[in-house]
PDB file of C-alpha atoms in Angstrom:
ATOM      1  CA  UNK B   1     -88.226 173.040 241.915  1.00  0.00           C
ATOM      2  CA  UNK B   2     -87.090 169.496 241.256  1.00  0.00           C
ATOM      3  CA  UNK B   3     -84.551 167.437 243.178  1.00  0.00           C
ATOM      4  CA  UNK B   4     -82.401 164.948 241.271  1.00  0.00           C
ATOM      5  CA  UNK B   5     -80.937 162.148 243.390  1.00  0.00           C
ATOM      6  CA  UNK B   6     -78.173 159.873 242.093  1.00  0.00           C
ATOM      7  CA  UNK B   7     -79.267 156.359 243.081  1.00  0.00           C
ATOM      8  CA  UNK B   8     -77.626 154.138 240.490  1.00  0.00           C
ATOM      9  CA  UNK B   9     -74.250 153.135 241.917  1.00  0.00           C
ATOM     10  CA  UNK B  10     -73.382 149.672 243.174  1.00  0.00           C
ATOM     11  CA  UNK B  11     -71.926 150.684 246.546  1.00  0.00           C
ATOM     12  CA  UNK B  12     -68.935 148.366 246.264  1.00  0.00           C
ATOM     13  CA  UNK B  13     -67.487 149.393 249.638  1.00  0.00           C
ATOM     14  CA  UNK B  14     -70.687 148.136 251.271  1.00  0.00           C
ATOM     15  CA  UNK B  15     -70.655 144.914 249.286  1.00  0.00           C
ATOM     16  CA  UNK B  16     -71.783 142.787 252.238  1.00  0.00           C
ATOM     17  CA  UNK B  17     -75.012 144.815 252.245  1.00  0.00           C
ATOM     18  CA  UNK B  18     -75.395 145.705 248.576  1.00  0.00           C
ATOM     19  CA  UNK B  19     -75.194 142.226 247.061  1.00  0.00           C
ATOM     20  CA  UNK B  20     -78.980 142.070 247.279  1.00  0.00           C
ATOM     21  CA  UNK B  21     -80.047 145.726 247.518  1.00  0.00           C
ATOM     22  CA  UNK B  22     -78.873 149.064 246.055  1.00  0.00           C
ATOM     23  CA  UNK B  23     -76.794 151.289 248.322  1.00  0.00           C
ATOM     24  CA  UNK B  24     -79.507 153.987 248.740  1.00  0.00           C
ATOM     25  CA  UNK B  25     -81.739 151.181 250.030  1.00  0.00           C
ATOM     26  CA  UNK B  26     -79.504 150.445 253.052  1.00  0.00           C
ATOM     27  CA  UNK B  27     -81.594 151.220 256.117  1.00  0.00           C
ATOM     28  CA  UNK B  28     -81.080 153.833 258.800  1.00  0.00           C
ATOM     29  CA  UNK B  29     -83.543 153.372 261.628  1.00  0.00           C
ATOM     30  CA  UNK B  30     -85.665 150.986 259.591  1.00  0.00           C
ATOM     31  CA  UNK B  31     -85.980 153.284 256.552  1.00  0.00           C
ATOM     32  CA  UNK B  32     -83.763 153.468 253.434  1.00  0.00           C
ATOM     33  CA  UNK B  33     -81.163 156.232 253.614  1.00  0.00           C
ATOM     34  CA  UNK B  34     -82.738 157.549 250.410  1.00  0.00           C
ATOM     35  CA  UNK B  35     -86.000 158.123 252.332  1.00  0.00           C
ATOM     36  CA  UNK B  36     -84.103 160.211 254.902  1.00  0.00           C
ATOM     37  CA  UNK B  37     -82.565 162.348 252.141  1.00  0.00           C
ATOM     38  CA  UNK B  38     -85.958 162.924 250.555  1.00  0.00           C
ATOM     39  CA  UNK B  39     -87.435 163.883 253.937  1.00  0.00           C
ATOM     40  CA  UNK B  40     -84.815 166.639 254.272  1.00  0.00           C
ATOM     41  CA  UNK B  41     -85.897 168.160 250.958  1.00  0.00           C
ATOM     42  CA  UNK B  42     -89.572 167.648 251.727  1.00  0.00           C
ATOM     43  CA  UNK B  43     -89.202 169.486 255.040  1.00  0.00           C
ATOM     44  CA  UNK B  44     -88.326 172.628 253.070  1.00  0.00           C
ATOM     45  CA  UNK B  45     -91.235 172.166 250.667  1.00  0.00           C
ATOM     46  CA  UNK B  46     -89.350 170.524 247.801  1.00  0.00           C
ATOM     47  CA  UNK B  47     -91.412 167.446 246.973  1.00  0.00           C
ATOM     48  CA  UNK B  48     -90.694 166.798 243.284  1.00  0.00           C
ATOM     49  CA  UNK B  49     -88.039 164.126 242.914  1.00  0.00           C
ATOM     50  CA  UNK B  50     -86.234 162.540 239.990  1.00  0.00           C
ATOM     51  CA  UNK B  51     -84.497 159.347 241.078  1.00  0.00           C
ATOM     52  CA  UNK B  52     -81.643 158.363 238.752  1.00  0.00           C
ATOM     53  CA  UNK B  53     -81.870 154.595 239.001  1.00  0.00           C
ATOM     54  CA  UNK B  54     -79.353 151.960 237.978  1.00  0.00           C
ATOM     55  CA  UNK B  55     -78.156 148.984 240.026  1.00  0.00           C
ATOM     56  CA  UNK B  56     -81.231 147.129 241.350  1.00  0.00           C
ATOM     57  CA  UNK B  57     -83.302 150.236 240.688  1.00  0.00           C
ATOM     58  CA  UNK B  58     -86.454 148.135 240.481  1.00  0.00           C
ATOM     59  CA  UNK B  59     -86.310 147.650 244.251  1.00  0.00           C
ATOM     60  CA  UNK B  60     -86.234 151.407 244.828  1.00  0.00           C
ATOM     61  CA  UNK B  61     -89.163 151.944 242.479  1.00  0.00           C
ATOM     62  CA  UNK B  62     -91.223 149.158 244.037  1.00  0.00           C
ATOM     63  CA  UNK B  63     -90.598 150.493 247.540  1.00  0.00           C
ATOM     64  CA  UNK B  64     -91.555 154.093 246.850  1.00  0.00           C
ATOM     65  CA  UNK B  65     -94.604 153.206 244.796  1.00  0.00           C
ATOM     66  CA  UNK B  66     -95.909 151.557 247.961  1.00  0.00           C
ATOM     67  CA  UNK B  67     -94.382 153.723 250.690  1.00  0.00           C
ATOM     68  CA  UNK B  68     -93.904 157.279 249.422  1.00  0.00           C
ATOM     69  CA  UNK B  69     -95.129 160.269 251.416  1.00  0.00           C
ATOM     70  CA  UNK B  70     -98.442 161.538 250.050  1.00  0.00           C
ATOM     71  CA  UNK B  71     -97.015 164.917 248.977  1.00  0.00           C
ATOM     72  CA  UNK B  72     -94.120 163.410 247.021  1.00  0.00           C
ATOM     73  CA  UNK B  73     -94.132 163.411 243.224  1.00  0.00           C
ATOM     74  CA  UNK B  74     -91.481 160.935 242.063  1.00  0.00           C
ATOM     75  CA  UNK B  75     -90.070 160.239 238.595  1.00  0.00           C
ATOM     76  CA  UNK B  76     -88.224 156.924 238.368  1.00  0.00           C
ATOM     77  CA  UNK B  77     -85.604 157.376 235.635  1.00  0.00           C
ATOM     78  CA  UNK B  78     -83.592 154.350 234.512  1.00  0.00           C
ATOM     79  CA  UNK B  79     -80.171 155.893 233.825  1.00  0.00           C
ATOM     80  CA  UNK B  80     -78.301 152.646 233.232  1.00  0.00           C
ATOM     81  CA  UNK B  81     -76.291 150.160 235.238  1.00  0.00           C
ATOM     82  CA  UNK B  82     -72.739 151.423 234.652  1.00  0.00           C
ATOM     83  CA  UNK B  83     -73.433 155.073 233.836  1.00  0.00           C
ATOM     84  CA  UNK B  84     -71.145 157.673 235.396  1.00  0.00           C
ATOM     85  CA  UNK B  85     -72.540 160.459 237.571  1.00  0.00           C
ATOM     86  CA  UNK B  86     -72.425 163.020 234.779  1.00  0.00           C
ATOM     87  CA  UNK B  87     -74.196 160.671 232.417  1.00  0.00           C
ATOM     88  CA  UNK B  88     -76.973 160.077 234.926  1.00  0.00           C
ATOM     89  CA  UNK B  89     -77.551 163.826 235.201  1.00  0.00           C
ATOM     90  CA  UNK B  90     -77.462 164.198 231.408  1.00  0.00           C
ATOM     91  CA  UNK B  91     -80.039 161.435 230.931  1.00  0.00           C
ATOM     92  CA  UNK B  92     -82.701 163.298 232.948  1.00  0.00           C
ATOM     93  CA  UNK B  93     -82.307 166.595 231.073  1.00  0.00           C
ATOM     94  CA  UNK B  94     -85.760 166.362 229.501  1.00  0.00           C
ATOM     95  CA  UNK B  95     -87.406 166.234 232.934  1.00  0.00           C
ATOM     96  CA  UNK B  96     -85.984 169.627 233.942  1.00  0.00           C
ATOM     97  CA  UNK B  97     -88.220 172.510 232.875  1.00  0.00           C
ATOM     98  CA  UNK B  98     -87.346 175.091 235.540  1.00  0.00           C
ATOM     99  CA  UNK B  99     -84.240 177.276 235.387  1.00  0.00           C
ATOM    100  CA  UNK B 100     -82.830 175.761 238.601  1.00  0.00           C
ATOM    101  CA  UNK B 101     -82.789 172.297 240.141  1.00  0.00           C
ATOM    102  CA  UNK B 102     -81.343 170.557 243.171  1.00  0.00           C
ATOM    103  CA  UNK B 103     -79.153 167.465 242.886  1.00  0.00           C
ATOM    104  CA  UNK B 104     -77.452 165.250 245.425  1.00  0.00           C
ATOM    105  CA  UNK B 105     -76.067 161.795 246.099  1.00  0.00           C
ATOM    106  CA  UNK B 106     -78.183 158.928 247.402  1.00  0.00           C
ATOM    107  CA  UNK B 107     -75.898 158.185 250.346  1.00  0.00           C
ATOM    108  CA  UNK B 108     -75.214 161.506 252.117  1.00  0.00           C
ATOM    109  CA  UNK B 109     -77.023 163.139 255.042  1.00  0.00           C
ATOM    110  CA  UNK B 110     -76.674 166.632 256.498  1.00  0.00           C
ATOM    111  CA  UNK B 111     -78.461 169.143 258.694  1.00  0.00           C
ATOM    112  CA  UNK B 112     -78.517 171.563 255.791  1.00  0.00           C
ATOM    113  CA  UNK B 113     -80.883 174.516 255.426  1.00  0.00           C
ATOM    114  CA  UNK B 114     -81.971 174.147 251.818  1.00  0.00           C
ATOM    115  CA  UNK B 115     -83.722 177.522 251.753  1.00  0.00           C
ATOM    116  CA  UNK B 116     -80.445 179.180 252.755  1.00  0.00           C
ATOM    117  CA  UNK B 117     -78.619 177.134 250.105  1.00  0.00           C
ATOM    118  CA  UNK B 118     -81.061 178.313 247.444  1.00  0.00           C
ATOM    119  CA  UNK B 119     -80.767 181.927 248.562  1.00  0.00           C
ATOM    120  CA  UNK B 120     -76.960 181.635 248.420  1.00  0.00           C
ATOM    121  CA  UNK B 121     -77.069 180.192 244.901  1.00  0.00           C
ATOM    122  CA  UNK B 122     -79.300 182.981 243.630  1.00  0.00           C
ATOM    123  CA  UNK B 123     -77.067 185.606 245.228  1.00  0.00           C
ATOM    124  CA  UNK B 124     -73.902 184.171 243.665  1.00  0.00           C
ATOM    125  CA  UNK B 125     -75.617 183.757 240.282  1.00  0.00           C
ATOM    126  CA  UNK B 126     -73.277 180.996 239.103  1.00  0.00           C
ATOM    127  CA  UNK B 127     -73.952 177.894 237.028  1.00  0.00           C
ATOM    128  CA  UNK B 128     -73.465 175.565 239.996  1.00  0.00           C
ATOM    129  CA  UNK B 129     -73.305 175.631 243.768  1.00  0.00           C
ATOM    130  CA  UNK B 130     -71.627 172.786 245.635  1.00  0.00           C
ATOM    131  CA  UNK B 131     -72.125 172.249 249.349  1.00  0.00           C
ATOM    132  CA  UNK B 132     -68.622 171.977 250.801  1.00  0.00           C
ATOM    133  CA  UNK B 133     -67.858 170.280 254.108  1.00  0.00           C
ATOM    134  CA  UNK B 134     -64.988 169.626 256.529  1.00  0.00           C
ATOM    135  CA  UNK B 135     -65.445 165.950 257.453  1.00  0.00           C
ATOM    136  CA  UNK B 136     -63.774 164.415 260.463  1.00  0.00           C
ATOM    137  CA  UNK B 137     -60.406 162.825 259.677  1.00  0.00           C
ATOM    138  CA  UNK B 138     -60.326 159.028 259.669  1.00  0.00           C
ATOM    139  CA  UNK B 139     -57.153 159.151 261.722  1.00  0.00           C
ATOM    140  CA  UNK B 140     -55.839 160.913 264.785  1.00  0.00           C
ATOM    141  CA  UNK B 141     -53.383 163.729 264.110  1.00  0.00           C
ATOM    142  CA  UNK B 142     -50.008 164.326 265.770  1.00  0.00           C
ATOM    143  CA  UNK B 143     -48.304 167.711 265.909  1.00  0.00           C
ATOM    144  CA  UNK B 144     -44.472 167.644 265.892  1.00  0.00           C
ATOM    145  CA  UNK B 145     -42.210 170.578 266.685  1.00  0.00           C
ATOM    146  CA  UNK B 146     -38.866 171.572 265.142  1.00  0.00           C
ATOM    147  CA  UNK B 147     -36.995 169.279 267.562  1.00  0.00           C
ATOM    148  CA  UNK B 148     -39.014 166.266 266.411  1.00  0.00           C
ATOM    149  CA  UNK B 149     -40.944 166.157 269.676  1.00  0.00           C
ATOM    150  CA  UNK B 150     -44.648 165.428 269.740  1.00  0.00           C
ATOM    151  CA  UNK B 151     -46.493 168.395 271.199  1.00  0.00           C
ATOM    152  CA  UNK B 152     -50.125 167.449 270.710  1.00  0.00           C
ATOM    153  CA  UNK B 153     -52.480 164.587 269.922  1.00  0.00           C
ATOM    154  CA  UNK B 154     -55.807 165.341 268.242  1.00  0.00           C
ATOM    155  CA  UNK B 155     -58.204 162.431 267.956  1.00  0.00           C
ATOM    156  CA  UNK B 156     -59.800 162.514 264.498  1.00  0.00           C
ATOM    157  CA  UNK B 157     -60.106 166.302 264.078  1.00  0.00           C
ATOM    158  CA  UNK B 158     -62.077 167.926 261.247  1.00  0.00           C
ATOM    159  CA  UNK B 159     -60.077 168.218 258.046  1.00  0.00           C
ATOM    160  CA  UNK B 160     -58.826 171.680 257.213  1.00  0.00           C
ATOM    161  CA  UNK B 161     -59.575 171.158 253.514  1.00  0.00           C
ATOM    162  CA  UNK B 162     -63.052 171.449 252.046  1.00  0.00           C
ATOM    163  CA  UNK B 163     -64.542 168.518 250.127  1.00  0.00           C
ATOM    164  CA  UNK B 164     -67.569 168.006 247.905  1.00  0.00           C
ATOM    165  CA  UNK B 165     -70.550 167.189 250.137  1.00  0.00           C
ATOM    166  CA  UNK B 166     -73.213 166.927 247.438  1.00  0.00           C
ATOM    167  CA  UNK B 167     -76.404 168.949 247.963  1.00  0.00           C
ATOM    168  CA  UNK B 168     -75.921 170.852 244.707  1.00  0.00           C
ATOM    169  CA  UNK B 169     -77.949 173.494 242.941  1.00  0.00           C
ATOM    170  CA  UNK B 170     -77.532 173.710 239.172  1.00  0.00           C
ATOM    171  CA  UNK B 171     -78.738 176.119 236.542  1.00  0.00           C
ATOM    172  CA  UNK B 172     -80.384 174.338 233.645  1.00  0.00           C
ATOM    173  CA  UNK B 173     -77.513 175.486 231.429  1.00  0.00           C
ATOM    174  CA  UNK B 174     -75.216 172.945 233.102  1.00  0.00           C
ATOM    175  CA  UNK B 175     -76.447 170.304 230.658  1.00  0.00           C
ATOM    176  CA  UNK B 176     -74.430 172.058 227.944  1.00  0.00           C
ATOM    177  CA  UNK B 177     -71.262 171.127 229.848  1.00  0.00           C
ATOM    178  CA  UNK B 178     -72.073 167.447 230.441  1.00  0.00           C
ATOM    179  CA  UNK B 179     -71.651 164.519 228.074  1.00  0.00           C
ATOM    180  CA  UNK B 180     -73.153 161.108 228.752  1.00  0.00           C
ATOM    181  CA  UNK B 181     -69.726 159.540 229.350  1.00  0.00           C
ATOM    182  CA  UNK B 182     -68.676 162.180 231.896  1.00  0.00           C
ATOM    183  CA  UNK B 183     -67.975 161.819 235.582  1.00  0.00           C
ATOM    184  CA  UNK B 184     -69.732 164.903 236.937  1.00  0.00           C
ATOM    185  CA  UNK B 185     -67.005 165.659 239.459  1.00  0.00           C
ATOM    186  CA  UNK B 186     -64.242 165.671 236.844  1.00  0.00           C
ATOM    187  CA  UNK B 187     -64.429 167.439 233.487  1.00  0.00           C
ATOM    188  CA  UNK B 188     -67.782 169.270 233.880  1.00  0.00           C
ATOM    189  CA  UNK B 189     -66.908 170.680 237.300  1.00  0.00           C
ATOM    190  CA  UNK B 190     -63.317 171.402 236.250  1.00  0.00           C
ATOM    191  CA  UNK B 191     -64.428 173.381 233.193  1.00  0.00           C
ATOM    192  CA  UNK B 192     -67.009 175.341 235.171  1.00  0.00           C
ATOM    193  CA  UNK B 193     -64.554 176.050 237.991  1.00  0.00           C
ATOM    194  CA  UNK B 194     -61.975 177.333 235.503  1.00  0.00           C
ATOM    195  CA  UNK B 195     -64.628 179.745 234.224  1.00  0.00           C
ATOM    196  CA  UNK B 196     -65.501 180.936 237.726  1.00  0.00           C
ATOM    197  CA  UNK B 197     -68.958 179.361 237.531  1.00  0.00           C
ATOM    198  CA  UNK B 198     -68.968 177.208 240.685  1.00  0.00           C
ATOM    199  CA  UNK B 199     -69.890 178.651 244.084  1.00  0.00           C
ATOM    200  CA  UNK B 200     -69.008 176.965 247.383  1.00  0.00           C
ATOM    201  CA  UNK B 201     -71.675 176.823 250.080  1.00  0.00           C
ATOM    202  CA  UNK B 202     -69.733 176.107 253.270  1.00  0.00           C
ATOM    203  CA  UNK B 203     -71.687 173.823 255.588  1.00  0.00           C
ATOM    204  CA  UNK B 204     -70.449 174.011 259.172  1.00  0.00           C
ATOM    205  CA  UNK B 205     -72.968 171.570 260.619  1.00  0.00           C
ATOM    206  CA  UNK B 206     -73.384 167.805 260.479  1.00  0.00           C
ATOM    207  CA  UNK B 207     -72.579 165.873 257.314  1.00  0.00           C
ATOM    208  CA  UNK B 208     -71.874 162.208 256.756  1.00  0.00           C
ATOM    209  CA  UNK B 209     -71.573 159.999 253.702  1.00  0.00           C
ATOM    210  CA  UNK B 210     -72.430 156.331 254.133  1.00  0.00           C
ATOM    211  CA  UNK B 211     -69.399 154.893 252.367  1.00  0.00           C
ATOM    212  CA  UNK B 212     -68.590 152.028 254.722  1.00  0.00           C
ATOM    213  CA  UNK B 213     -70.188 149.599 257.137  1.00  0.00           C
ATOM    214  CA  UNK B 214     -68.780 151.743 259.952  1.00  0.00           C
ATOM    215  CA  UNK B 215     -70.569 154.811 258.560  1.00  0.00           C
ATOM    216  CA  UNK B 216     -73.810 152.864 258.448  1.00  0.00           C
ATOM    217  CA  UNK B 217     -73.389 151.810 262.073  1.00  0.00           C
ATOM    218  CA  UNK B 218     -72.723 155.412 263.142  1.00  0.00           C
ATOM    219  CA  UNK B 219     -75.821 156.746 261.397  1.00  0.00           C
ATOM    220  CA  UNK B 220     -77.991 154.021 262.884  1.00  0.00           C
ATOM    221  CA  UNK B 221     -76.590 154.673 266.340  1.00  0.00           C
ATOM    222  CA  UNK B 222     -77.352 158.389 266.066  1.00  0.00           C
ATOM    223  CA  UNK B 223     -80.895 157.607 264.951  1.00  0.00           C
ATOM    224  CA  UNK B 224     -81.528 155.074 267.706  1.00  0.00           C
ATOM    225  CA  UNK B 225     -80.261 157.519 270.349  1.00  0.00           C
ATOM    226  CA  UNK B 226     -82.508 160.304 269.016  1.00  0.00           C
ATOM    227  CA  UNK B 227     -79.384 162.297 268.175  1.00  0.00           C
ATOM    228  CA  UNK B 228     -79.686 162.341 264.381  1.00  0.00           C
ATOM    229  CA  UNK B 229     -78.791 165.933 263.370  1.00  0.00           C
ATOM    230  CA  UNK B 230     -80.312 165.506 259.904  1.00  0.00           C
ATOM    231  CA  UNK B 231     -83.775 164.738 261.358  1.00  0.00           C
ATOM    232  CA  UNK B 232     -85.207 168.223 260.966  1.00  0.00           C
ATOM    233  CA  UNK B 233     -88.751 167.137 260.112  1.00  0.00           C
TER     234      UNK B 233
END
């Protein structure tokens, strides 16, 4: 079963780091975050990867041709510099021969059980499964009573809403719902959701997306302190 990883974005919110390297190449503990993501999949026996390259994709290809794990089988697919997420998925359609495939972003880490995710997807029997997470709020929260008195302070609690955490499973039929100009998270997902074809796998454990310099510092700190929840290998 193949794993498609979206690696083509420019990472504009990490511009100080991504002027010279692609975002999935930013290091956590001396290894690209992309390597960490691939290690999660490899731990569960999923070693066939399709990397959807774009911005400075040559650096990713050069690195993994020299440094890949021996059991990894990697396809380096140039999906264009400015291509949207849906378009990147659409461009690798010919590489997908199995009925199901994994997909995820090249900047998110989690302590996810991929075998359980796969079992969940098969049980739900929908076109797509999205791993949904409750990230920690960026801000502290104040509770106010009916007399406009503050009753409680909560320092950066988990959000009550669920958000898209990546770590998808798709049926091959999803390609029929994607055009090359599409943003995956907009029209394709909206159409499928309206048809009742998207299942939500609720992840209660660790999840973090490296969107900012602060996120990168947090992930590195967890790794250096041997407290990285995603290190399951």
